[in-house]
CSV table of C-alpha atoms in Angstrom, one decimal:
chain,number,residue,atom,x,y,z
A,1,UNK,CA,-9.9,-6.7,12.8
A,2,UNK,CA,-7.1,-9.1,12.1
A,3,UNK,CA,-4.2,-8.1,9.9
A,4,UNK,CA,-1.2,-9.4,8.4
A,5,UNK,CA,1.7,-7.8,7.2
A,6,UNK,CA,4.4,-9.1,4.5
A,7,UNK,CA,6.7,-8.3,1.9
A,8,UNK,CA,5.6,-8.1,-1.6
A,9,UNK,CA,7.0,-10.4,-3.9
A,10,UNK,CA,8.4,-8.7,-6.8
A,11,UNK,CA,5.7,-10.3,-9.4
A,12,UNK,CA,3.5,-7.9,-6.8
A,13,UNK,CA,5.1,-4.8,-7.0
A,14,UNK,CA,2.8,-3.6,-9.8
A,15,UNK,CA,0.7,-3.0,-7.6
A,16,UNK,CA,1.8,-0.2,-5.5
A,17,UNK,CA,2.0,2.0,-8.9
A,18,UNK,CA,-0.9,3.2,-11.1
A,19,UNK,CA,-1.8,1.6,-14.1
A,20,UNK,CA,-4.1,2.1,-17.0
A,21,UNK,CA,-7.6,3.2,-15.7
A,22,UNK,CA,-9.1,0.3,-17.0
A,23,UNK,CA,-7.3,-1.8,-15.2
A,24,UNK,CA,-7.5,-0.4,-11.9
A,25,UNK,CA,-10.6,-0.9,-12.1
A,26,UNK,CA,-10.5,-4.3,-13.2
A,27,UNK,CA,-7.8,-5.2,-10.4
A,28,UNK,CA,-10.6,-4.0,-8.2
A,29,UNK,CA,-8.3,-0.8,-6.9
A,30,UNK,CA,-10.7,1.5,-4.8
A,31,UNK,CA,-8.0,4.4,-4.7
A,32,UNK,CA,-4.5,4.8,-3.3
A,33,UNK,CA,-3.5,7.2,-0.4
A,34,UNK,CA,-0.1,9.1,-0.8
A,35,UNK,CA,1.5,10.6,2.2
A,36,UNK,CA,4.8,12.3,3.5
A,37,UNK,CA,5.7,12.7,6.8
A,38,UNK,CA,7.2,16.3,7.0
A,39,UNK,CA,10.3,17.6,6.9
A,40,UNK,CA,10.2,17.2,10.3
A,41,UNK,CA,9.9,13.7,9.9
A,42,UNK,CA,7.0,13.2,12.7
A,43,UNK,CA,4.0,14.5,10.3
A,44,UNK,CA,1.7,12.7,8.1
A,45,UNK,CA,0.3,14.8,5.1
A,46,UNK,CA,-1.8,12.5,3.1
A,47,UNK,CA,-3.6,12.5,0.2
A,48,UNK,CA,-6.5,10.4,-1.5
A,49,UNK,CA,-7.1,9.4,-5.1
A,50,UNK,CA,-10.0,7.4,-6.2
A,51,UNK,CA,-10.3,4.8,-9.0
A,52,UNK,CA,-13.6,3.1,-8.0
A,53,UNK,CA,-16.0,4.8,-5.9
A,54,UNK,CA,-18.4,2.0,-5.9
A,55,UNK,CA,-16.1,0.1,-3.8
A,56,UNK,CA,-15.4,3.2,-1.3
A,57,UNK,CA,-18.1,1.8,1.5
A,58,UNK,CA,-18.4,3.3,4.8
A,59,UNK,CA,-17.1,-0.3,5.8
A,60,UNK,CA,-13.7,0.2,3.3
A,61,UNK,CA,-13.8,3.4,4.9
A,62,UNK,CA,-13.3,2.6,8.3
A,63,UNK,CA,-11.3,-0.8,7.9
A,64,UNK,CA,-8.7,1.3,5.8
A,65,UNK,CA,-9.0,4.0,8.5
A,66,UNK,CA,-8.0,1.3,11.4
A,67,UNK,CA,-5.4,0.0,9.3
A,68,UNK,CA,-3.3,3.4,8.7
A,69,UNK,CA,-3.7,4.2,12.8
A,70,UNK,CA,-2.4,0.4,13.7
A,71,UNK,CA,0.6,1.7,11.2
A,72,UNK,CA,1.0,4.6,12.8
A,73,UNK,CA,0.3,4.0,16.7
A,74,UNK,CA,-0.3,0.4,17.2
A,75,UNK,CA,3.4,-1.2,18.5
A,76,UNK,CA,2.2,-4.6,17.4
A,77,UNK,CA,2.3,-3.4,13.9
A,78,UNK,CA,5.8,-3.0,14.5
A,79,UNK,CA,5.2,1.2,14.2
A,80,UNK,CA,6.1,1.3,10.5
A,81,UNK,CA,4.4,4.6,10.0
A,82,UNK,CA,4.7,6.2,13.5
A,83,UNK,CA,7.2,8.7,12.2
A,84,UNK,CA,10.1,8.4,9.5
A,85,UNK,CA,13.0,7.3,11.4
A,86,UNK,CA,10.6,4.7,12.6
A,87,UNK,CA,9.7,3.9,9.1
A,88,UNK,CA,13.5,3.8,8.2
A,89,UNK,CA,14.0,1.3,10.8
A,90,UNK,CA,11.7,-0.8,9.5
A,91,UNK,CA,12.7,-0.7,5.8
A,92,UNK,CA,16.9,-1.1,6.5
A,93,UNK,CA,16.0,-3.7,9.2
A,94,UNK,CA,13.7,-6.3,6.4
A,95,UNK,CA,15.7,-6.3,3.5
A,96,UNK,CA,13.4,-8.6,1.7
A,97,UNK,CA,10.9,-5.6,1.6
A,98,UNK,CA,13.3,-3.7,-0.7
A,99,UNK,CA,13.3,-3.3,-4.1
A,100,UNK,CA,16.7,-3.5,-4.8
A,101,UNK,CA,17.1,0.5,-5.0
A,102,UNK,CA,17.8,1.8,-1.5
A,103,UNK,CA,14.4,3.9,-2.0
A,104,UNK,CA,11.4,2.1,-2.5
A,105,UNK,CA,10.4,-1.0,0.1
A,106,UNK,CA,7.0,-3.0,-0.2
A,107,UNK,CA,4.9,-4.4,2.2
A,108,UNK,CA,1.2,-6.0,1.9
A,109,UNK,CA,-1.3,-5.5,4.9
A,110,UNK,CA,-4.2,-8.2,4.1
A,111,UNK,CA,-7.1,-7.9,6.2
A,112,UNK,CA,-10.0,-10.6,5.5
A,113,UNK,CA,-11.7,-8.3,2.5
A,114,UNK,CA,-8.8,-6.0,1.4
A,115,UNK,CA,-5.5,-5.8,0.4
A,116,UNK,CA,-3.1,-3.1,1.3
A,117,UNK,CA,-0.2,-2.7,-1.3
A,118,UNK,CA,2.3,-0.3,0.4
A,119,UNK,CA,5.3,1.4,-1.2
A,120,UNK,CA,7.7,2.8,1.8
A,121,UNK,CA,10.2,5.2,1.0
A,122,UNK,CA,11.8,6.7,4.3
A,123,UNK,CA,13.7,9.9,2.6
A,124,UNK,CA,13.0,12.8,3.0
A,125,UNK,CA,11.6,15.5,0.9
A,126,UNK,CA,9.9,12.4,-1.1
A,127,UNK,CA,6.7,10.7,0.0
A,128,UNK,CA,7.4,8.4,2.2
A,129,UNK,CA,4.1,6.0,1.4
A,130,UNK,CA,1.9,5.1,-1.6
A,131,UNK,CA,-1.0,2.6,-0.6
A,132,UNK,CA,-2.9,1.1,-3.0
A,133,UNK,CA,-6.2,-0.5,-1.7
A,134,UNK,CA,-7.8,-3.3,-3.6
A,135,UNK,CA,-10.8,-5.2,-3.5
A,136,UNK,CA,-9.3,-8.8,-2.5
A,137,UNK,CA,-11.2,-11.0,-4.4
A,138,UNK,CA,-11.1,-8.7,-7.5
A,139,UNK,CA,-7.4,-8.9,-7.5
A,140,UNK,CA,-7.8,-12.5,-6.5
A,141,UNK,CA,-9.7,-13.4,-9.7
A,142,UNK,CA,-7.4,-10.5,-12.2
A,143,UNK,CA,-4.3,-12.1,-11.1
A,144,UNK,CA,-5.9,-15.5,-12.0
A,145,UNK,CA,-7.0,-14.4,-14.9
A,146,UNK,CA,-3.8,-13.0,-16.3
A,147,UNK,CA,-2.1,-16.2,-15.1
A,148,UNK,CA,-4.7,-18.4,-17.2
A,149,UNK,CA,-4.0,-16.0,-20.0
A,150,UNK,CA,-0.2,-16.3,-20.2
A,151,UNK,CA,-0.5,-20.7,-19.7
């Protein structure tokens, strides 16, 4: 499985909050996983809230699974959710993830049929990640669509 990772740009950063039910769905949003990491800081206590279970395929399923563990074991991932500190590292060391609060940090994980809208927050006694999963070429054709419709 290939993966990249990003910032989000903050036109994206709708995305790694809930909206309207309606348009979850329509942004093709299978469900978001929310997760803190302890107060020890080396848990991770997750969890998962659907929006479209139609879209929630054993394949989803086990993409989304091998993304979180890459997060969270994988070096080449850069460790971003191995533990807290490691996800503080992260956040202070790419400013561009931040969005401009000195709590909330966004990154996108795009694998070839999903996107991965993360929202990092490395504090504790908070959740330190919301991850919204979308359907890529939903999103694709809702942010073209709401493009088109503001021309």
């Amino acid at each position: 499985m290939n993966i990249s990772i990003r910032p989000i740009i903050p036109g994206e950063r709708e995305f790694t909050y809930s909206q309207e039910q309606a348009a979850m769905e329509q942004m093709g949003c299978i469900g978001y996983l929310r997760a803190d990491m302890d107060s020890s800081g080396k848990g991770f206590y997750s969890t998962w809230n659907d929006f479209r279970t139609d879209l929630k395929t054993p394949a989803f399923k086990g993409e989304f699974d091998a993304v979180i563990n890459a997060l969270r074991f994988d070096d080449a991932c850069s460790g971003i959710l191995k533990d807290r500190d490691s996800l503080a590292q992260y956040c202070y060391s790419h400013p561009d993830t931040s969005y401009g609060n000195s709590r909330e940090y966004g990154i996108l994980v795009d694998t070839e049929d999903h996107a991965y809208y993360m929202r990092l927050n490395p504090h504790k006694g908070e959740y330190n990640l919301y991850c919204y999963c979308y359907k890529s070429s939903l999103l694709a054709a809702y942010i073209r669509d709401k493009r088109e419709t503001h021309e």
